[in-house]
Coordinates of C-alpha atoms in Angstrom, one line a residue:
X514 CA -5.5 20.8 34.2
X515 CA -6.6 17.7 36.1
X516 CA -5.1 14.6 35.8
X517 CA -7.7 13.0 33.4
X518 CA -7.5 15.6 31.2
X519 CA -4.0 16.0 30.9
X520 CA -3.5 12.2 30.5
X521 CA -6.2 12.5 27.6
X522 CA -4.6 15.2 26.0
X523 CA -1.0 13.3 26.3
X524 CA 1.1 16.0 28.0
X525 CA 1.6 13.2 31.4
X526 CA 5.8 12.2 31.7
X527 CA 6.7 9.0 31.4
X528 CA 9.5 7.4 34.1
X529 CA 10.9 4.0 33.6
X530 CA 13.4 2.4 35.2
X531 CA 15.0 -1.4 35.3
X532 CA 16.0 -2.3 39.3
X533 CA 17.7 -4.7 40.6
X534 CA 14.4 -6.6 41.6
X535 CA 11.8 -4.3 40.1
X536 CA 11.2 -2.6 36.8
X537 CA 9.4 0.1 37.8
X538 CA 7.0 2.8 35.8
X539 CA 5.2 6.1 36.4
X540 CA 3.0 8.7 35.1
X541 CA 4.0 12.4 36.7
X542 CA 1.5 15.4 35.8
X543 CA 2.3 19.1 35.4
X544 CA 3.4 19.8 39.2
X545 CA 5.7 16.7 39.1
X546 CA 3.7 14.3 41.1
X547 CA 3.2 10.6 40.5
X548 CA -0.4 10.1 39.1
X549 CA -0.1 6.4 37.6
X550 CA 2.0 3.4 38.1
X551 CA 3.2 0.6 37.2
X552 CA 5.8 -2.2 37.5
X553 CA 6.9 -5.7 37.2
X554 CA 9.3 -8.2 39.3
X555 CA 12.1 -9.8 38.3
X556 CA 15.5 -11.6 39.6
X557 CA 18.8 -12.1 37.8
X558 CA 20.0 -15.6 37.5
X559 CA 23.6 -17.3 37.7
X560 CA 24.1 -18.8 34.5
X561 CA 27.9 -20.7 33.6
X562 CA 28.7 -18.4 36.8
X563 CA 27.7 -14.9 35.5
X564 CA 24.9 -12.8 37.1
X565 CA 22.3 -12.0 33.7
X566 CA 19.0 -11.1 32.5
X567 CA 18.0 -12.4 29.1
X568 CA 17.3 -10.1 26.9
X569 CA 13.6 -12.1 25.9
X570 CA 13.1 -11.1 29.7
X571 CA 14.0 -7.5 29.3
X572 CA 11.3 -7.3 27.1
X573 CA 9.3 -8.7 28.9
X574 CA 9.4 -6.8 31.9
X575 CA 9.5 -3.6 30.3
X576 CA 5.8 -4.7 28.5
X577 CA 4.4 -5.6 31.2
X578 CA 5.9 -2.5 33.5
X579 CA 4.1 -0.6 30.9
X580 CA 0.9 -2.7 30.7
X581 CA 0.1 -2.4 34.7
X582 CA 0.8 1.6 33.8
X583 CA -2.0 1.1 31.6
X584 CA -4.2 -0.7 33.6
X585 CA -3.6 1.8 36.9
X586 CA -4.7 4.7 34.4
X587 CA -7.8 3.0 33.0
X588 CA -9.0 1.5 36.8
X589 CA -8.4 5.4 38.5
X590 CA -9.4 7.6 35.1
X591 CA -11.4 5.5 32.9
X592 CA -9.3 5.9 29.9
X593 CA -6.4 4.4 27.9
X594 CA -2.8 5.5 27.5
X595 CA -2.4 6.7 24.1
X596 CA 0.5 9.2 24.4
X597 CA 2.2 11.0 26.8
X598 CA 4.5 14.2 26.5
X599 CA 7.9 12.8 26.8
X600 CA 9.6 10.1 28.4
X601 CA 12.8 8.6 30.1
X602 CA 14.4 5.2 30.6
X603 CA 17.0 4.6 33.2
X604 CA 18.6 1.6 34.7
X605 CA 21.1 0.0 37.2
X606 CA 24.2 1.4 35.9
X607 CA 27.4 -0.9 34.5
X608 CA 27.5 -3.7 33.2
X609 CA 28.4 -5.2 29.4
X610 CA 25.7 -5.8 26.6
X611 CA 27.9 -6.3 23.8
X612 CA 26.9 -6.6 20.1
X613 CA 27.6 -7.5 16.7
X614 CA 27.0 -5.4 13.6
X615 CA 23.6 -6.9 12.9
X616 CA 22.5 -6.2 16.4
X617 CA 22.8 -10.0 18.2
X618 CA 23.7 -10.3 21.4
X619 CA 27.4 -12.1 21.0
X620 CA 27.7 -13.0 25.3
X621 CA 24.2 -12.8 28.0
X622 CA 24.3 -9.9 29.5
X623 CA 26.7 -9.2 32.3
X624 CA 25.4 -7.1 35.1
X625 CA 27.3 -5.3 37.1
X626 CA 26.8 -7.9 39.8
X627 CA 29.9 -9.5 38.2
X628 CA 32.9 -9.3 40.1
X629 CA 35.4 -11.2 37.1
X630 CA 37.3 -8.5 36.1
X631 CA 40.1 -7.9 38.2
X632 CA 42.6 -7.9 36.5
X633 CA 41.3 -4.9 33.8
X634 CA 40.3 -3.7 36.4
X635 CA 43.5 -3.0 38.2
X636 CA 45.4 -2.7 34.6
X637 CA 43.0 0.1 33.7
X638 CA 43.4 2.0 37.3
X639 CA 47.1 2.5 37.2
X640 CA 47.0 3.0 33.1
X641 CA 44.2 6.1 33.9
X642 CA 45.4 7.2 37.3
X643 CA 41.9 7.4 37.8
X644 CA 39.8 4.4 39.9
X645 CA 38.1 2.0 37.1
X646 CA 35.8 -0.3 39.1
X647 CA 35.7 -3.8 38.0
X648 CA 31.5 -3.6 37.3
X649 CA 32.2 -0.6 34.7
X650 CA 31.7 -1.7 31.0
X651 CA 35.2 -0.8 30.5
X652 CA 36.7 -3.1 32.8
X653 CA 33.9 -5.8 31.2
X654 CA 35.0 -4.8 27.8
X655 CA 39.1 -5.3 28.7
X656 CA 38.9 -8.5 30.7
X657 CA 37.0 -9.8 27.6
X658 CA 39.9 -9.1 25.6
X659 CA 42.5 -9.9 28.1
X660 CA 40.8 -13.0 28.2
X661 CA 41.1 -13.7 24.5
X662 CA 37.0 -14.3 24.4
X663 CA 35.4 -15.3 20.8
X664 CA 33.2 -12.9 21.0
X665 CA 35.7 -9.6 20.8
X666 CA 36.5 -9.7 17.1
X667 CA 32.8 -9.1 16.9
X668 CA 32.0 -6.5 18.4
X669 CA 30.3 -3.2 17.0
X670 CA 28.3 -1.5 19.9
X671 CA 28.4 -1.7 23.4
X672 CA 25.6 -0.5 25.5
X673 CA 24.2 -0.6 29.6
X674 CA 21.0 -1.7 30.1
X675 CA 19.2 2.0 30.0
X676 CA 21.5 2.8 26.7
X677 CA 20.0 -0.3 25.2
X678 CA 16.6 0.4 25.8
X679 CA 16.7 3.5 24.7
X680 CA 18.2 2.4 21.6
X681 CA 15.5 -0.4 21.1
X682 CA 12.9 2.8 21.4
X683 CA 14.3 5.7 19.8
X684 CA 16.9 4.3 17.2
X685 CA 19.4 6.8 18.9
X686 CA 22.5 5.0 20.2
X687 CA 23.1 8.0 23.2
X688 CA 23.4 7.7 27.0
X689 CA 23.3 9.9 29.5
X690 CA 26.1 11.6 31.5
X691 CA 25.4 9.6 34.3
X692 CA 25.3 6.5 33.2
X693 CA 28.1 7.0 30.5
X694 CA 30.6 7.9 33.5
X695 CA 30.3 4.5 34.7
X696 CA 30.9 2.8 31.4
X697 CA 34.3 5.0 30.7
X698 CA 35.3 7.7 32.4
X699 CA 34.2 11.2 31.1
X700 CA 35.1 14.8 30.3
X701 CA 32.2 17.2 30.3
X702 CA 33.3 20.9 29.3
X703 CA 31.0 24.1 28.0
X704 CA 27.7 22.3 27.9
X705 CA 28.8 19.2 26.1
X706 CA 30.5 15.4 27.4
X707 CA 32.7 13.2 25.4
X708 CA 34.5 10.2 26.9
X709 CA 37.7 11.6 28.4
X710 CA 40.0 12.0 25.3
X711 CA 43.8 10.9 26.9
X712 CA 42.0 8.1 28.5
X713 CA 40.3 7.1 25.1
X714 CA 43.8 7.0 23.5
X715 CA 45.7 5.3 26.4
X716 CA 43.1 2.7 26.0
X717 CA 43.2 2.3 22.1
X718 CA 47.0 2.1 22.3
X719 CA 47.0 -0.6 24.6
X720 CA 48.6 -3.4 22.3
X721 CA 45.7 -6.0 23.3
X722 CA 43.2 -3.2 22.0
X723 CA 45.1 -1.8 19.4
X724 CA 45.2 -5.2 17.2
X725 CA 41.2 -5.2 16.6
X726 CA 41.7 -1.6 15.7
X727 CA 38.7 -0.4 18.5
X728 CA 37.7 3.1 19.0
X729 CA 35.3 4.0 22.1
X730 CA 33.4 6.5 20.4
X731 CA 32.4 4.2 18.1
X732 CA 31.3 1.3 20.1
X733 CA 29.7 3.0 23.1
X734 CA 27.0 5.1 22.9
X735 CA 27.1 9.3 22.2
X736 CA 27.4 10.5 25.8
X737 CA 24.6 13.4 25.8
X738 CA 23.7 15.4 28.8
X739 CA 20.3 16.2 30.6
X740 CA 18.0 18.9 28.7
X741 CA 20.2 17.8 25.1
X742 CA 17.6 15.9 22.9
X743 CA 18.4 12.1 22.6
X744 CA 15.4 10.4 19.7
X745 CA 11.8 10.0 19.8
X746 CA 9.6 7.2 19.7
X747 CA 9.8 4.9 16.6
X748 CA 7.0 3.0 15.4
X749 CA 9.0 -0.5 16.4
X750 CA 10.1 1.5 19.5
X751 CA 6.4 2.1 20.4
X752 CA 5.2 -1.3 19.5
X753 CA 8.2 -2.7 21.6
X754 CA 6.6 -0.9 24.9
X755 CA 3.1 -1.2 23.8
X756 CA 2.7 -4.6 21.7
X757 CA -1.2 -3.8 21.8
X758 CA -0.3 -0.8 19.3
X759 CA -2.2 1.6 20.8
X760 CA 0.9 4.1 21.9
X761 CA 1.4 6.7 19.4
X762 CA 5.0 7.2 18.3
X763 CA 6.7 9.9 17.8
X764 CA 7.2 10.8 21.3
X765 CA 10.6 12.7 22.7
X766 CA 12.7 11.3 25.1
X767 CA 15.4 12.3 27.5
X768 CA 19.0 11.2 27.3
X769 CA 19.0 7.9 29.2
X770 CA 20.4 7.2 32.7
X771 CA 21.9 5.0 35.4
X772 CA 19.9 4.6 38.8
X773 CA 22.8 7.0 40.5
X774 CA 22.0 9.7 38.2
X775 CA 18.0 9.6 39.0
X776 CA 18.4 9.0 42.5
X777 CA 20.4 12.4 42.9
X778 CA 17.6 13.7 40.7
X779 CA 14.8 12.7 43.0
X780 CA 16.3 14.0 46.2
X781 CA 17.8 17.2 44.4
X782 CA 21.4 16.8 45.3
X783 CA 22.6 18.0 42.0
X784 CA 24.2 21.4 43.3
X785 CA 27.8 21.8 43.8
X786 CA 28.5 20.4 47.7
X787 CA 25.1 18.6 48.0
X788 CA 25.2 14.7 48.1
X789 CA 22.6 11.7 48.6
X790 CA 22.9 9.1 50.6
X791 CA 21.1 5.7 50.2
X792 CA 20.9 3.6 53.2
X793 CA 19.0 0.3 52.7
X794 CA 20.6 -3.3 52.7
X795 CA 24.0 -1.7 51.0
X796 CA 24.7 1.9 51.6
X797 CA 26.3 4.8 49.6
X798 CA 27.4 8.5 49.6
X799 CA 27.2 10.7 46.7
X800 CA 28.6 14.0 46.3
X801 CA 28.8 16.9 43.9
X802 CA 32.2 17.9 43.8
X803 CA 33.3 21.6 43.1
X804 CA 37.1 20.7 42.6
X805 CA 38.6 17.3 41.2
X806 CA 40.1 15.0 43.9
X807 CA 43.8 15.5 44.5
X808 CA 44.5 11.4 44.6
X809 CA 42.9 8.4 43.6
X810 CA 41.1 5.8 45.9
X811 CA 40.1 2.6 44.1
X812 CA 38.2 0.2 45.9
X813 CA 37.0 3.4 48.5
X814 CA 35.9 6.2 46.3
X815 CA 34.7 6.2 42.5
X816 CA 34.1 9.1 40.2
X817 CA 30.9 9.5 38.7
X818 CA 29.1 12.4 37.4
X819 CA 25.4 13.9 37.9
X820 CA 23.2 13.8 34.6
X821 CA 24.6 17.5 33.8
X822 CA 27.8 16.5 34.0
X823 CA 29.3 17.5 37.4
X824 CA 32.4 15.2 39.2
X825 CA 30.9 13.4 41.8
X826 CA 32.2 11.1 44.3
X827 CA 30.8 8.1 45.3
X828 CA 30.9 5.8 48.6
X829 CA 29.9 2.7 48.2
X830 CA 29.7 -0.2 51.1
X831 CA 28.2 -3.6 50.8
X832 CA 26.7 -3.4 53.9
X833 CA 24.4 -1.6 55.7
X834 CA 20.9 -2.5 57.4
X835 CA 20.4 -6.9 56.8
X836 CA 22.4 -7.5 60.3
X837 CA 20.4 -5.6 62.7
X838 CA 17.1 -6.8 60.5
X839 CA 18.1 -10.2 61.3
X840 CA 18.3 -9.3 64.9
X841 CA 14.8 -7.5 65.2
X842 CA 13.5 -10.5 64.0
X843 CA 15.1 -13.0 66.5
X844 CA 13.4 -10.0 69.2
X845 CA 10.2 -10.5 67.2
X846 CA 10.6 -14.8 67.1
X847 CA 11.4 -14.2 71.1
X848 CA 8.5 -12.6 72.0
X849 CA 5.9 -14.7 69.9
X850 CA 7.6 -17.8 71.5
X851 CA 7.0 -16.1 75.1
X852 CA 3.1 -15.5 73.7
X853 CA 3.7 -11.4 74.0
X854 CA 3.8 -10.4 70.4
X855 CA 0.6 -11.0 69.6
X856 CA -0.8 -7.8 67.5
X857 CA 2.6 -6.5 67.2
X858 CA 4.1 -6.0 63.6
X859 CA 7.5 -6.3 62.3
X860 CA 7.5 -2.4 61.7
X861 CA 6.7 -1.8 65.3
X862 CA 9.7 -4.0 66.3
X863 CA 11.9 -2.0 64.3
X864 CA 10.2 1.5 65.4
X865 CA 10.3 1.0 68.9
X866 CA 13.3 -0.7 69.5
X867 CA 15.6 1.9 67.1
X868 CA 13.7 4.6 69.2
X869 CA 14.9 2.9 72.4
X870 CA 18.6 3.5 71.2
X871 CA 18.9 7.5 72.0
X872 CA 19.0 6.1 75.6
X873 CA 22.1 4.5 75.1
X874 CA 25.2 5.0 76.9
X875 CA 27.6 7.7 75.2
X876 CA 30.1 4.8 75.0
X877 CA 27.2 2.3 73.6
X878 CA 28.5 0.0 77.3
X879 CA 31.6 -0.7 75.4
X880 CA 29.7 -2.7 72.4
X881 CA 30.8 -3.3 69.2
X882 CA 29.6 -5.3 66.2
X883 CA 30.3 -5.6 62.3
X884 CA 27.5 -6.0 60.0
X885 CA 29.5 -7.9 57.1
X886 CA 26.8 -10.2 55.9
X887 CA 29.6 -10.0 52.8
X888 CA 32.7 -8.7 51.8
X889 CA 33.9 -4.9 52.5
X890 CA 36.6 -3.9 49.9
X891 CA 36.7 -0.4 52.1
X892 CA 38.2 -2.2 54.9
X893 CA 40.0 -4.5 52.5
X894 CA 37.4 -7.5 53.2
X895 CA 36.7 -10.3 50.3
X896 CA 34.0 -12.1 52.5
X897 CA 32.5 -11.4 55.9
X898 CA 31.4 -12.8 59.3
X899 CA 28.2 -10.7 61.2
X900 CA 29.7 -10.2 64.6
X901 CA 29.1 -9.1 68.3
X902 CA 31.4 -8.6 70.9
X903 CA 31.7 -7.1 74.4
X904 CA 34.2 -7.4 77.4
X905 CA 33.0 -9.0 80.3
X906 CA 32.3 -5.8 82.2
X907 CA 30.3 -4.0 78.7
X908 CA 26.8 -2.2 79.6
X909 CA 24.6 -5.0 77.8
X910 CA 21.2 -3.2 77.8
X911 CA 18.8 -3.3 74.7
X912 CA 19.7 0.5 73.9
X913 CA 23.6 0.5 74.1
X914 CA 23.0 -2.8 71.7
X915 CA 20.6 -1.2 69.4
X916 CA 22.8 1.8 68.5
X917 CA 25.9 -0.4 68.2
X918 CA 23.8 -2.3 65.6
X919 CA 22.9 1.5 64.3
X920 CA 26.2 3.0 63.9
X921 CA 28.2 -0.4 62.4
X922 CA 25.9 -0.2 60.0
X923 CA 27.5 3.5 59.1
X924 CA 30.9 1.9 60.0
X925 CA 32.6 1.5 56.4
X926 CA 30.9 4.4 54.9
X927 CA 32.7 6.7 57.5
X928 CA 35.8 5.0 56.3
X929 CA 35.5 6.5 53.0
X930 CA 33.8 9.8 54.0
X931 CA 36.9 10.4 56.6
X932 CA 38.6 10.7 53.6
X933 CA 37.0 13.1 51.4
X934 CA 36.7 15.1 54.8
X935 CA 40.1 14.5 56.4
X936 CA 42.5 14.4 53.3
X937 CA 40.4 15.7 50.4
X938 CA 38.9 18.6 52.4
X939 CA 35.7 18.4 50.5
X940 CA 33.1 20.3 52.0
X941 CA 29.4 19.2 52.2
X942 CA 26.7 21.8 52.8
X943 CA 23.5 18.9 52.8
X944 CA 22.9 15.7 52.3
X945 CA 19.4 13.7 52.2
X946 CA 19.1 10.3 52.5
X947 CA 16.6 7.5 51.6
X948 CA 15.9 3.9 52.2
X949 CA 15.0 1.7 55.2
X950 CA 17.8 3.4 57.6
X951 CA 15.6 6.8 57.2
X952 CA 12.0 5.2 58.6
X953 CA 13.1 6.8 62.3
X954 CA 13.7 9.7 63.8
X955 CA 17.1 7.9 64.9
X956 CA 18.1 6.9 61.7
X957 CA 18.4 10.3 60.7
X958 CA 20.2 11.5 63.7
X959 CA 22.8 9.0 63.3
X960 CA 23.3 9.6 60.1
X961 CA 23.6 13.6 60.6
X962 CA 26.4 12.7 63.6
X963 CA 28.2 9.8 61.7
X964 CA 28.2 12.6 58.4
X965 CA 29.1 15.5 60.3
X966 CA 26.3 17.6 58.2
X967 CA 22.9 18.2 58.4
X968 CA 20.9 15.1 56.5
X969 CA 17.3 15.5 55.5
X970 CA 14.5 13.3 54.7
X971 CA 12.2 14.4 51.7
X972 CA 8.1 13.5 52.0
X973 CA 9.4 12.4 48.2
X974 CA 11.8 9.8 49.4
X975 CA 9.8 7.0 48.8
X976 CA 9.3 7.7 44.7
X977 CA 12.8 7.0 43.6
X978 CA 14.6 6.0 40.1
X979 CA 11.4 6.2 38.1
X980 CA 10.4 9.5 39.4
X981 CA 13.5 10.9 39.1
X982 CA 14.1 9.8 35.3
X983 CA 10.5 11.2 34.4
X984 CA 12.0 14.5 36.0
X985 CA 14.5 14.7 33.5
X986 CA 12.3 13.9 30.6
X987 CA 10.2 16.7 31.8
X988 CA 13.2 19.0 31.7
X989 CA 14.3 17.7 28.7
X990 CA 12.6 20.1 26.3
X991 CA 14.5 23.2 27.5
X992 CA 12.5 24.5 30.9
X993 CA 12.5 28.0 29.7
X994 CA 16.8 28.2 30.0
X995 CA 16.9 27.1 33.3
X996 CA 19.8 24.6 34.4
X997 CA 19.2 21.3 36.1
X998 CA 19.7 22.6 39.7
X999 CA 17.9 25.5 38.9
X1000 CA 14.5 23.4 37.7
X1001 CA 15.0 20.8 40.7
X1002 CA 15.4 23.7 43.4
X1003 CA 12.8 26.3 41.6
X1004 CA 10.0 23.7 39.8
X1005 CA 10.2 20.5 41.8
X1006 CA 11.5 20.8 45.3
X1007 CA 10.6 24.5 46.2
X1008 CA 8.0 23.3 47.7
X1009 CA 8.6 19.9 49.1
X1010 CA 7.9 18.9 52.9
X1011 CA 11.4 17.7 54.4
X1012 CA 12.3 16.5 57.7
X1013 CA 16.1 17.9 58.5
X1014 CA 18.4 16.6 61.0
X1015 CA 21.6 18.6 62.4
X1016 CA 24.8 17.2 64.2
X1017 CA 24.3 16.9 67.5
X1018 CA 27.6 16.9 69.6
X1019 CA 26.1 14.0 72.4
X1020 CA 25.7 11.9 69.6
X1021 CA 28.5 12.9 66.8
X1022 CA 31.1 12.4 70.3
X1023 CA 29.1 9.4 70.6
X1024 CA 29.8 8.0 67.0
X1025 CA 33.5 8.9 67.1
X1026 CA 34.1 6.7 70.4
X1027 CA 32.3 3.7 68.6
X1028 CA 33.8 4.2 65.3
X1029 CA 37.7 4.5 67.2
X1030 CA 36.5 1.1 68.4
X1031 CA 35.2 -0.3 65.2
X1032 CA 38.6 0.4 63.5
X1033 CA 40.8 -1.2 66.3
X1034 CA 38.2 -4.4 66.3
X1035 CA 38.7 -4.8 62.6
X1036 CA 41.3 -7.9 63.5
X1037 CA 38.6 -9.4 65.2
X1038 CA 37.0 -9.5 62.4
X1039 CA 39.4 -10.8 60.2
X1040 CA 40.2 -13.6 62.4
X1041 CA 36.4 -14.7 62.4
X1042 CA 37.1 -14.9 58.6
X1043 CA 40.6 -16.9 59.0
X1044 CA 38.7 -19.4 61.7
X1045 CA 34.9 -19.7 60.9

């Protein structure tokens, strides 16, 4: 069916999901690729010093995400939006949306950009055995109460951000595996997920918790995973995406997610030993675990899930790609100052000199630098000091400094992954990776050496969150038995162009003699802190 057609006919998938930066929409057709998008910009602000969106700007955005959907169909087909098949919402994951019985919001919205609850945080970690972040609802939830907030006594439904649009469309107060594993963690056995039981009841018998008489289950949303059915379209729910009324309700939709969850989707690392990597201006590892972890690693390693439920661990670093950006860009301000850059773009900076760095010594001339624009809690770091060092006799060519500023920015990463490799023995088959540290052949070396696996690049990289939660609403309705990995390996990805890297041993012995430096250099670092 062509795309027209189909859109008339309202068997297109819907993908939405809320960013950091962007809300972002799209319209996929019966072979799973984008036909129609959409999206809006936005920023959180700092308000009595907590990170927030209002919720009068949630709305907003997700109206006019939707409207520029509409208005990409009618300029390339001719036609208006009226219905679709089914649809998803997802969302950055975390955070605390709390709410009173008569649904207002009792606190603004705090995203998981909030780094105030310590103390739960901690309490909650030892209490579980099990690492509780301090952006998990959870911790947000506890520290409220530790804190003796007015709000508490109120409270009748907690949600994240994807759980409470979904709620706002459907009526259906569910969630999605994903994102429910970082509110609480959970316990997914023979097809179904609950919140972990012992955990729940540790939790409610915690004498703090115990006095408002609070049971999980009941506050936080009905953890569902993906192909389960989660609502349909309301008539408010379809004038609160479409205020012009033309959307018809009625409409199914999937169990909604976290941004984790839909970026394993889109690069099909849902499989037992697969993981993803995103590598942009922060980077982390995710991967599908086929055993639990013997210890716990708070601070280094969380536990999530995938949207059908399996364990996965996740490394997260603060830091990844902003240093050597701002260094490409002093290159670039150098060369238009000497009058030789005229014609040449940013992207070509970056291209050619990352290309230049597979001539670099073995021993990158005895270079090291740390890319801590900010804090690194996986080398126990609270703030952080961009640095660049050599000894008076280092090799200080462009090459040997380019793949320094390459590999620090796998550094902390490694730190982590050293551990599910070294003293977890967790074995990864693949891993593909996405974002700004993928745009060069070198990036995916590096990344394939610092990993010790083969990493991959997908042609389908660049269609993230949104993408990947309209691939589970299209899975939603059943996919003729088929599991998740199944449909993602069989129906999406069988056919998809990728670009695979393996370890090479120049470059993997190369990484290991940087990265033996970059641990012994960390007290440089830390004195840069103490004296700048």
């Amino acid at each position: 069916m062509e795309n027209k057609s189909l859109i008339e006919s309202g068997n297109a998938v819907l993908g939405i999901e809320f960013g950091s930066t962007r809300i972002k929409a799209v319209l996929i057709n019966e072979k799973y690729e984008p036909i129609a998008n959409g999206s809006y910009t936005w920023e959180n602000t700092l308000e009595n010093g907590i990170w927030t969106y209002p919720l009068s700007q949630i709305e907003q955005g997700l109206q006019s995400c939707y409207a520029a959907l509409k208005a990409d169909v009618q300029k390339k087909f001719g036609i208006k939006l009226t219905k679709f098949r089914c649809g998803g919402i997802s969302a950055m994951m975390h955070g605390y949306l709390a709410f009173d019985e008569h649904e207002n919001l009792l606190v603004p919205f705090r995203t998981w950009r909030n780094t105030i609850t310590g103390e739960a945080s901690k309490k909650l970690s030892d209490l579980f055995n099990f690492p509780v972040p301090e952006r998990w609802s959870i911790s947000h939830f506890y520290q409220a109460i530790l804190n003796k907030e007015n709000h508490v006594s109120k409270i009748a439904n907690i949600y994240t951000l994807s759980a409470y649009i979904h709620y706002k469309l459907t009526g259906e107060k569910v969630i999605g595996a994903g994102d429910a594993s970082g509110m609480f963690p959970i316990l997914c056995k023979d097809g179904k997920a609950v919140y972990n039981p012992e955990m729940t009841a540790k939790y409610e018998m915690i004498p703090e918790v115990k006095s408002f008489g609070f049971k999980i289950e009941k506050i936080f949303p009905k953890v569902l995973i993906s192909g389960e059915k989660a609502g349909t379209l309301t008539k408010n729910g379809a004038k609160f995406l479409d205020p012009t009324g033309e959307l018809t309700d009625g409409i199914p939709f999937c169990p909604p997610e976290g941004d984790a969850g839909t970026g394993m989707v889109a690069t099909n690392s849902v499989a037992d030993g697969t993981g993803n990597i995103s590598a942009g201006t922060s980077i982390f590892s995710m991967i599908v675990l086929e055993k639990p972890l013997k210890n716990v690693y708070p601070g280094i390693i969380d536990i999530v899930t995938t949207p059908d439920g399996k364990h996965v661990a996740m490394v997260h670093a603060n830091n990844c790609t902003g240093e050597h950006n701002y260094w490409i860009n002093l290159f670039k301000e150098a060369a238009d100052t000497l009058g030789i850059g005229d014609g040449v773009g940013t992207g070509e900076y970056f291209d050619k000199l990352i290309m230049k760095s597979l001539d670099a010594d073995k021993d990158c001339g005895g270079l090291l630098a740390y890319n801590y624009l900010s804090g690194e809690s996986i080398t126990n770091f609270n703030s952080g000091r961009p640095l660049f060092v050599r000894s008076e006799n280092a090799k200080f060519t462009i090459a040997n400094f380019m793949r320094v500023q390459m590999f620090t920015s796998l550094g902390a990463l490694r730190v982590g992954m050293n551990i599910l490799y070294d003293t977890e023995k967790v074995t990864v088959k693949s891993m593909t990776g996405t974002g700004g540290y993928f745009k060069t052949e070198a990036g995916l070396k590096y990344m394939a050496a610092a990993m010790k696996t083969n990493v991959s690049a997908m042609e389908t990289a660049g269609e993230g969150g949104p993408w990947g939660i309209a691939l589970l609403a299209s899975f939603c309705p059943g996919c003729n038995g088929k599991n998740l990995t199944d449909f993602l390996e069989k129906d999406v990805f069988s056919s998809c162009k990728k670009t695979t890297s393996v370890p090479e041993k120049d470059l993997e012995e190369s990484f290991n003699i940087f990265f033996e430096r970059y641990m012994k250099g960390l007290e440089i670092e830390r004195a840069a802190i103490e004296n700048l």
